[in-house]
XYZ file of C-alpha atoms in Angstrom:
564
model
C 15.570 -78.776 87.680
C 16.957 -75.066 88.616
C 20.573 -75.809 87.482
C 19.363 -77.172 84.326
C 17.593 -73.706 83.442
C 20.263 -71.285 84.336
C 20.651 -68.224 86.297
C 19.593 -64.642 85.663
C 23.115 -63.797 84.644
C 22.819 -67.095 81.689
C 20.429 -65.684 80.143
C 22.623 -61.657 79.638
C 24.888 -61.653 76.050
C 28.356 -62.986 75.044
C 29.203 -59.686 73.342
C 28.766 -56.289 73.792
C 26.579 -55.352 70.856
C 23.210 -55.839 71.085
C 21.392 -57.810 68.387
C 19.776 -56.341 65.355
C 16.386 -56.044 63.558
C 17.532 -57.132 60.420
C 19.843 -60.273 61.889
C 17.990 -63.544 61.305
C 16.750 -65.213 64.177
C 17.774 -68.541 65.568
C 16.909 -71.644 63.958
C 16.709 -69.531 60.634
C 18.646 -70.571 57.325
C 21.227 -68.032 56.787
C 21.423 -67.205 53.087
C 25.015 -67.096 51.597
C 27.776 -64.646 51.869
C 26.989 -62.555 48.385
C 29.764 -63.572 45.527
C 32.335 -60.136 45.306
C 32.420 -59.380 41.625
C 34.981 -57.623 39.684
C 33.015 -56.245 37.438
C 29.287 -54.570 38.480
C 26.252 -54.259 35.917
C 25.566 -51.742 33.635
C 21.904 -49.776 33.354
C 22.465 -50.891 30.321
C 23.135 -53.721 30.665
C 20.303 -56.764 29.795
C 18.899 -57.987 32.575
C 19.694 -61.969 33.196
C 17.506 -64.541 31.918
C 16.786 -61.809 28.403
C 17.889 -63.125 25.085
C 16.981 -61.046 22.274
C 16.468 -62.487 18.875
C 19.115 -62.643 16.045
C 16.915 -63.139 13.309
C 16.387 -59.345 13.591
C 19.967 -58.651 12.490
C 21.346 -57.951 9.043
C 22.487 -61.818 7.521
C 21.105 -63.484 10.787
C 19.349 -66.786 10.433
C 17.991 -69.881 12.993
C 21.453 -70.686 14.964
C 23.065 -68.079 14.145
C 24.214 -67.138 17.931
C 23.713 -64.711 20.870
C 25.149 -62.068 22.138
C 26.344 -59.128 21.812
C 27.244 -59.228 18.426
C 23.553 -59.868 17.443
C 22.824 -56.900 18.950
C 20.767 -54.094 16.237
C 20.714 -50.866 16.102
C 18.313 -47.450 15.985
C 21.146 -46.963 12.881
C 21.597 -50.486 11.757
C 18.329 -50.421 8.956
C 15.823 -53.397 8.608
C 16.480 -56.564 7.220
C 14.492 -55.667 3.817
C 16.462 -53.001 3.492
C 18.336 -52.975 -0.103
C 20.958 -50.402 -1.033
C 20.467 -51.140 -5.044
C 16.061 -50.459 -4.267
C 16.876 -48.313 -1.443
C 13.402 -46.389 -0.752
C 13.142 -42.662 -0.158
C 12.554 -42.363 3.216
C 17.092 -42.857 3.394
C 19.138 -40.285 2.515
C 20.926 -40.770 -1.047
C 24.337 -40.932 -0.835
C 24.711 -38.432 -3.031
C 22.922 -36.345 -0.483
C 19.566 -34.287 0.262
C 19.078 -31.346 -2.703
C 20.266 -28.120 -1.564
C 17.087 -25.973 -2.300
C 18.127 -22.442 -3.936
C 16.701 -19.538 -4.804
C 16.619 -16.717 -6.616
C 17.746 -13.623 -5.930
C 16.891 -12.194 -8.955
C 12.814 -13.562 -8.823
C 10.549 -11.347 -7.469
C 10.101 -11.827 -3.281
C 6.301 -12.826 -4.673
C 7.437 -15.997 -6.361
C 9.781 -16.682 -3.725
C 7.807 -16.717 -1.136
C 5.136 -19.186 -2.807
C 7.542 -21.290 -3.950
C 8.039 -21.671 -0.369
C 4.676 -21.394 0.480
C 4.184 -24.508 -1.857
C 6.815 -26.706 -0.363
C 6.948 -29.108 3.046
C 7.996 -27.439 6.073
C 11.296 -29.726 6.106
C 12.101 -28.560 2.600
C 12.390 -25.328 2.770
C 15.215 -23.577 2.840
C 17.353 -21.495 5.944
C 15.596 -18.425 6.535
C 17.862 -15.475 5.304
C 17.451 -12.906 8.190
C 17.527 -9.969 5.972
C 16.407 -7.630 8.582
C 19.084 -7.397 11.380
C 18.063 -8.089 15.085
C 20.168 -7.581 18.982
C 22.040 -10.483 20.183
C 18.452 -11.851 21.774
C 16.944 -12.226 18.511
C 13.279 -10.717 17.042
C 10.232 -9.694 18.888
C 8.875 -12.921 18.063
C 4.957 -11.226 19.132
C 5.891 -8.322 17.502
C 7.157 -9.393 14.228
C 3.401 -11.665 14.036
C 1.564 -8.388 14.522
C 2.971 -6.813 11.996
C 2.172 -9.218 9.669
C -0.916 -9.377 10.241
C -1.518 -6.070 9.635
C 0.580 -6.027 6.665
C -1.780 -9.438 5.842
C -5.299 -7.166 7.046
C -4.654 -3.842 4.292
C -3.548 -6.199 1.523
C -6.529 -8.453 2.046
C -8.870 -5.677 2.673
C -7.805 -3.802 -0.527
C -9.090 -7.096 -2.622
C -5.413 -9.276 -3.138
C -6.045 -12.768 -3.256
C -5.387 -15.365 -0.061
C -2.560 -16.487 -2.211
C -0.402 -13.213 -1.943
C -1.915 -12.234 0.815
C 0.129 -15.451 2.579
C 3.263 -14.934 0.380
C 3.173 -11.195 1.416
C 3.116 -12.130 5.254
C 6.277 -15.443 4.908
C 8.056 -13.005 3.599
C 7.938 -10.465 5.912
C 7.850 -13.077 8.646
C 11.442 -14.667 7.266
C 12.985 -11.510 6.442
C 12.942 -11.325 10.366
C 14.794 -14.388 11.146
C 11.182 -16.300 12.195
C 12.122 -20.049 10.889
C 9.348 -22.453 10.785
C 6.366 -20.127 10.308
C 3.006 -21.229 8.364
C 0.439 -18.270 7.905
C -3.083 -18.413 6.891
C -5.455 -16.575 4.924
C -9.522 -16.790 4.886
C -12.143 -14.128 3.336
C -12.383 -12.128 7.223
C -9.525 -14.180 9.318
C -6.237 -14.243 9.319
C -3.515 -16.140 11.406
C -0.411 -16.958 11.141
C 2.215 -19.980 13.813
C 5.374 -19.800 14.751
C 7.581 -22.383 16.422
C 11.509 -21.792 16.828
C 11.978 -25.868 16.676
C 10.060 -29.034 17.652
C 10.611 -29.077 21.253
C 8.954 -25.301 21.871
C 5.077 -24.046 22.619
C 3.957 -22.811 19.701
C 2.858 -18.911 19.269
C -0.157 -17.646 17.869
C -2.305 -14.974 17.026
C -4.794 -14.016 14.556
C -6.036 -11.390 13.322
C -9.867 -10.177 11.684
C -10.405 -8.019 8.639
C -14.122 -6.565 9.103
C -14.065 -3.781 6.896
C -13.309 -3.564 3.387
C -12.063 -0.356 1.587
C -10.792 -0.152 -2.507
C -7.890 2.706 -2.453
C -4.814 -0.082 -4.983
C -2.876 3.592 -3.665
C -3.080 2.119 -0.296
C -2.485 -1.401 -1.941
C 0.580 -0.138 -3.440
C 2.447 1.265 -0.647
C 1.856 -1.634 1.707
C 3.229 -3.736 -1.848
C 6.916 -1.638 -1.682
C 6.850 -1.851 1.986
C 7.077 -5.321 2.016
C 9.812 -4.820 -0.870
C 11.532 -2.710 1.471
C 11.126 -5.088 4.206
C 12.772 -8.244 2.635
C 15.748 -6.662 0.745
C 18.682 -6.362 1.657
C 19.842 -2.852 0.682
C 17.655 -1.249 2.722
C 17.359 -1.570 6.915
C 14.088 -1.355 7.467
C 13.474 -2.176 11.700
C 10.064 -2.837 13.079
C 9.981 0.640 14.800
C 10.526 1.846 11.388
C 8.009 -0.587 10.158
C 4.917 0.362 12.376
C 5.694 3.769 11.204
C 5.368 3.881 7.948
C 2.495 1.626 8.022
C 0.541 4.501 10.900
C 1.508 6.188 7.898
C -0.703 4.348 5.034
C -3.274 4.191 6.731
C -3.538 7.679 7.772
C -3.270 9.169 4.112
C -6.108 10.412 2.354
C -7.255 9.064 -0.732
C -5.624 10.332 -3.206
C -9.723 11.188 -5.721
C -11.900 14.378 -4.251
C -15.438 13.050 -3.697
C -16.859 14.815 -6.230
C -14.209 13.490 -8.591
C -15.049 9.987 -8.208
C -18.938 10.909 -9.122
C -18.177 12.111 -11.739
C -15.730 9.007 -13.140
C -19.066 7.417 -12.003
C -20.615 9.038 -14.731
C -17.622 9.040 -17.178
C -17.482 5.002 -16.805
C -21.475 5.023 -17.076
C -21.324 7.098 -20.466
C -18.426 5.483 -21.958
C -20.244 2.972 -21.439
C -23.816 3.344 -23.284
C -21.566 4.879 -25.985
C -20.047 0.844 -26.371
C -22.996 -0.421 -27.102
C -24.582 2.289 -29.355
C -25.133 5.510 -27.711
C -25.142 8.464 -29.026
C -23.981 12.034 -27.697
C -27.282 12.649 -25.509
C -27.576 8.410 -24.820
C -23.982 9.504 -22.913
C -25.388 13.100 -21.008
C -28.675 10.574 -19.663
C -26.764 7.849 -18.583
C -23.821 10.063 -17.147
C -26.402 11.910 -15.120
C -28.075 8.755 -14.170
C -25.038 7.243 -12.600
C -24.204 10.468 -10.995
C -27.536 10.042 -9.211
C -26.723 6.493 -8.225
C -23.209 7.556 -6.564
C -23.842 9.998 -5.028
C -27.755 7.816 -2.883
C -25.213 5.436 -2.293
C -23.439 7.689 -0.144
C -25.580 8.699 1.437
C -26.922 5.053 2.107
C -22.925 4.322 2.663
C -23.681 7.848 6.139
C -26.558 5.956 7.565
C -24.989 2.973 7.785
C -26.609 0.807 5.746
C -24.954 -2.762 4.378
C -23.991 -2.951 0.988
C -26.690 -5.095 -0.395
C -29.162 -2.103 -0.739
C -26.338 0.680 -1.337
C -26.427 -1.359 -4.764
C -30.101 -1.325 -5.073
C -30.195 2.612 -4.461
C -27.563 2.852 -6.767
C -29.187 0.910 -9.767
C -32.474 2.423 -9.835
C -32.004 6.672 -10.613
C -30.176 4.519 -14.562
C -32.734 1.860 -14.779
C -35.349 4.868 -14.182
C -33.686 7.559 -16.669
C -33.737 4.940 -19.162
C -37.899 4.410 -18.810
C -38.344 7.682 -19.141
C -35.835 8.033 -21.888
C -38.729 5.527 -24.023
C -41.332 7.809 -23.325
C -39.749 10.032 -26.033
C -40.639 8.169 -28.746
C -37.630 8.438 -30.590
C -36.058 5.893 -32.916
C -32.557 7.775 -32.808
C -31.754 7.578 -28.658
C -31.483 3.510 -27.293
C -32.745 3.396 -23.272
C -31.089 0.632 -23.263
C -27.806 2.090 -23.664
C -28.134 4.243 -20.868
C -29.579 1.403 -18.465
C -26.663 -0.746 -19.870
C -24.194 2.300 -19.044
C -25.479 1.768 -15.506
C -25.079 -1.264 -14.947
C -20.837 -1.304 -15.794
C -20.854 1.358 -12.697
C -22.356 -1.002 -10.398
C -21.430 -4.805 -11.506
C -18.675 -6.133 -8.938
C -15.711 -7.466 -11.514
C -12.556 -6.378 -8.528
C -14.448 -9.202 -6.534
C -15.511 -11.413 -8.879
C -11.898 -11.514 -10.307
C -10.454 -11.865 -7.103
C -13.101 -15.059 -6.073
C -11.619 -16.774 -9.214
C -8.349 -16.675 -8.366
C -8.727 -17.940 -4.978
C -10.788 -20.903 -6.308
C -8.156 -21.917 -8.408
C -5.159 -21.657 -6.592
C -6.822 -23.129 -3.756
C -7.712 -21.111 -1.378
C -11.728 -23.075 -1.326
C -13.080 -21.671 1.399
C -12.186 -17.606 0.803
C -12.929 -18.127 -2.806
C -16.076 -19.524 -1.658
C -17.130 -16.226 0.654
C -16.434 -13.384 -2.110
C -17.990 -15.529 -4.789
C -21.792 -14.797 -2.237
C -20.390 -11.543 -2.007
C -20.514 -10.947 -5.183
C -23.691 -13.123 -5.548
C -25.665 -10.419 -2.966
C -24.313 -7.511 -4.787
C -25.218 -9.154 -7.633
C -28.695 -9.884 -6.915
C -28.942 -6.229 -4.916
C -28.173 -4.247 -8.630
C -31.171 -7.105 -10.151
C -33.281 -5.719 -7.500
C -33.148 -1.984 -8.137
C -33.004 -3.356 -12.423
C -36.404 -4.903 -11.943
C -38.387 -2.495 -9.661
C -38.064 -0.209 -11.845
C -38.553 -2.086 -14.575
C -41.949 -3.580 -13.788
C -42.775 -0.104 -12.713
C -42.137 1.104 -16.105
C -44.457 -2.711 -17.522
C -47.223 -1.442 -15.159
C -47.395 1.999 -16.520
C -47.335 0.751 -20.372
C -43.537 1.707 -21.507
C -42.619 -0.527 -24.223
C -39.205 -1.605 -23.552
C -37.587 -3.360 -26.526
C -35.757 -6.161 -25.874
C -34.830 -6.604 -29.535
C -32.861 -3.656 -29.649
C -30.121 -5.944 -27.909
C -29.600 -7.662 -31.890
C -28.446 -4.670 -33.511
C -24.637 -4.173 -34.007
C -23.098 -0.731 -33.829
C -19.737 -0.647 -35.590
C -17.743 2.080 -34.824
C -14.620 1.239 -34.160
C -12.210 3.895 -33.622
C -15.154 5.350 -30.548
C -15.327 2.550 -29.604
C -12.142 2.061 -28.722
C -11.471 5.591 -27.173
C -14.233 4.978 -25.051
C -13.191 1.325 -23.799
C -10.180 3.411 -22.797
C -12.102 6.057 -21.329
C -14.171 3.890 -18.907
C -11.219 2.279 -17.984
C -9.498 5.569 -17.262
C -12.543 6.486 -14.939
C -12.679 2.859 -13.764
C -9.337 3.503 -12.512
C -10.510 6.215 -11.101
C -12.788 5.292 -9.322
C -10.172 2.060 -7.264
C -8.084 4.919 -6.328
C -5.566 4.497 -7.833
C -1.776 6.369 -8.144
C -1.359 8.456 -11.042
C 2.021 7.217 -12.849
C -0.766 3.665 -13.317
C -3.300 5.162 -15.295
C -1.599 5.592 -17.927
C -0.709 1.359 -18.777
C -4.296 0.424 -17.531
C -6.191 3.087 -20.087
C -4.050 1.186 -22.958
C -4.484 -2.143 -21.372
C -8.086 -1.327 -21.400
C -8.081 -0.811 -24.761
C -6.488 -3.737 -26.036
C -8.449 -5.060 -24.614
C -11.076 -4.524 -26.329
C -9.474 -4.132 -29.417
C -9.023 -7.983 -29.392
C -12.586 -8.743 -28.354
C -14.016 -6.640 -31.369
C -11.210 -8.142 -33.805
C -12.273 -11.173 -32.527
C -16.801 -10.959 -31.746
C -17.349 -8.913 -34.156
C -14.956 -9.144 -37.118
C -14.132 -12.820 -36.884
C -17.844 -13.926 -35.636
C -16.258 -15.673 -33.018
C -17.840 -16.716 -29.708
C -18.314 -13.411 -26.990
C -17.522 -15.151 -24.089
C -14.631 -16.581 -26.222
C -13.084 -13.953 -27.464
C -13.771 -12.527 -23.980
C -12.019 -15.105 -22.392
C -8.722 -13.894 -24.367
C -9.241 -10.455 -24.558
C -9.577 -10.940 -20.399
C -5.945 -13.307 -20.946
C -3.755 -10.851 -22.703
C -5.250 -8.217 -19.469
C -3.999 -10.906 -17.421
C -0.307 -11.358 -19.425
C 0.397 -7.252 -19.315
C -0.531 -6.517 -16.083
C 1.554 -8.961 -14.357
C 4.299 -8.059 -16.198
C 3.783 -4.480 -15.660
C 3.312 -5.296 -12.491
C 6.832 -7.020 -12.257
C 8.323 -4.623 -13.798
C 7.463 -2.309 -10.621
C 7.712 -4.292 -8.375
C 3.744 -4.322 -6.914
C 0.261 -5.721 -6.965
C -1.522 -7.180 -9.629
C -4.732 -5.205 -9.326
C -3.780 -2.221 -10.329
C -3.001 -3.117 -14.066
C -5.767 -5.687 -14.439
C -9.268 -4.936 -12.261
C -9.641 -1.210 -14.359
C -8.547 -2.754 -17.867
C -11.414 -5.472 -17.843
C -14.287 -3.320 -17.432
C -15.207 -2.931 -20.891
C -15.404 -6.900 -20.637
C -18.265 -6.952 -18.618
C -21.619 -8.625 -18.955
C -23.128 -5.401 -18.807
C -25.478 -5.860 -22.058
C -26.911 -8.657 -21.292
C -27.889 -8.533 -17.310
C -30.131 -5.989 -18.817
C -31.409 -7.970 -20.999
C -31.644 -10.940 -19.156
C -33.741 -7.714 -16.370
C -36.315 -7.170 -18.947
C -36.900 -10.638 -19.816
C -37.616 -11.292 -16.741
C -39.551 -8.200 -15.948
C -41.699 -8.928 -19.362
C -42.546 -12.569 -17.979
C -41.077 -13.888 -20.453
C -38.540 -16.626 -17.918
C -36.631 -18.391 -20.781
C -35.371 -15.452 -23.197
C -34.518 -13.443 -19.435
C -32.293 -16.684 -17.925
C -30.752 -17.136 -21.261
C -29.887 -13.769 -21.277
C -28.325 -13.668 -17.385
C -26.171 -17.225 -18.285
C -24.914 -15.622 -20.906
C -23.902 -12.804 -18.676
C -22.759 -15.451 -16.233
C -20.744 -17.573 -18.566
C -18.929 -13.653 -19.678
C -18.096 -13.138 -16.650
C -16.599 -16.845 -14.984
C -14.494 -16.238 -19.098
C -13.167 -12.726 -18.005
C -12.083 -13.949 -14.734
C -11.305 -17.592 -15.608
C -9.611 -15.336 -18.676
C -7.338 -13.138 -16.218
C -6.237 -16.063 -13.497
C -4.798 -17.731 -16.993
C -2.870 -14.813 -18.150
C -1.197 -14.313 -15.214
C -0.172 -17.822 -14.752
C 1.005 -17.804 -18.398
C 3.235 -15.136 -17.522
C 5.108 -16.871 -15.489
C 6.049 -20.053 -17.496
C 8.399 -16.779 -19.657
C 9.606 -15.496 -15.903
C 12.873 -17.256 -14.162
C 10.929 -18.309 -11.671
C 12.612 -20.340 -8.752
C 12.865 -23.633 -6.887
C 14.761 -26.350 -7.422
C 17.757 -26.733 -9.432
C 16.954 -28.057 -12.632
C 13.554 -28.634 -11.830
C 10.047 -27.232 -11.387
C 9.572 -24.297 -9.221
C 6.188 -23.590 -7.662
C 4.241 -26.897 -7.119
C 1.018 -27.747 -7.354
C -1.589 -30.379 -5.965
C -2.020 -33.601 -8.144
C -5.951 -34.997 -8.397
C -6.254 -36.081 -12.341
C -9.120 -38.033 -10.507
C -11.908 -37.314 -8.889
C -10.850 -38.983 -5.869
């Protein structure tokens, strides 16, 4: 029994090597040795057992062989692709058409064209201004762009022109793939260097607005220099010029502005049939209202109350003039002249222009601002007219039907009105003469159509405003600046001052039907002015070299001819 079990020496291993933990114990089948392969598999090879679908290959059908010859590639067109009817997703054989923008065109047209293009179709950026070897300083370029856009938007420039200026600055400093966005009070711009990099976004809020077309023209000259290859403007130089533009004082003193407000009101009273005495009284009422508005602004009151207070002195002057019972004096002309100096024609034109060019949020905000200003004017005039009616003052609404034709005097008055309007807008002295002549032409066209040709006053106003926009756009292209200084003051003689007054008078006397009809005419006239100005500007571009694709159309627009 002991011999069968063996001694202790029989249980020692037969060799010096100990058993491994990975060695199969006795009694377990040993796995077969792996077959040596001279060609190891690659990680890109198909695993064993996977069969590809040969139907995906071009020309393959049922029963086609399998293997590596039938594998599809990402660069192989799909089976439904036909060379004769190639979808637009594939690049044609002759290549994609290259977009070329003419250098002779103003930068406004070039930037508007590229803004309406898809990002993938825009031409390569032209780094006009020099930068260091590390490339442009992206945060500083974006900050400079926002500061320039802030001055333009605060000065009353349209949203489309503000975006074009911002886009021009970024492209001139070599920032591709930048997208500016403009609303009524917020400016933002984003820049993404490539599809794999994080975008950089900056924004700025416009909290204060002011009317200074001299500053607006200086900003346009800065942008024009930045986008010109012959002029070198570094970031430091651009910041310095921008700071100088901000520090510059207004070209006209406060007393000059007050005198211009009086000249504007007096000239407007002459347009509607007033004489020398009416001119003096209307000018005095407008200057008093201007000083009261300055006093309210110094006390920090909102603009609504400034307009309300400014509208009261001209209306009071007209009511007091009625007490003289003179048949040669027209109190309605005094009140109408005071309203001409207050109607927000600049904001109305900018709001309608933004709506027509597709910036609906900004347009709605601008038109809401115009509505508040108009309500302030209405409230101030209605308070005085209602007080006069309660005191028994006989205001005659039939005076609006008395037409006084004095062509030479009215043309001179319209030119004086445009001159005064240009001073109130703080325009450069070099542009005052052009805008004065433009206002005279506008009144000649209106008088010839409405007074001589017996055409609807609204239609005549639209045609005259269209010519103002056309000439203003041509003047601005000649001087490479904004068109607002050549347009806004020239539409002054066309503003619906008399229709507004008689509408308010009808409401004050309880004749709501007559008053609302007259106010509707005033609103229609205001919209005709705004649409006519924008249409004239668009027509001017049809006669100019508009950049775009070679042999193709220029600036693109949305196409939506149905209500969905």
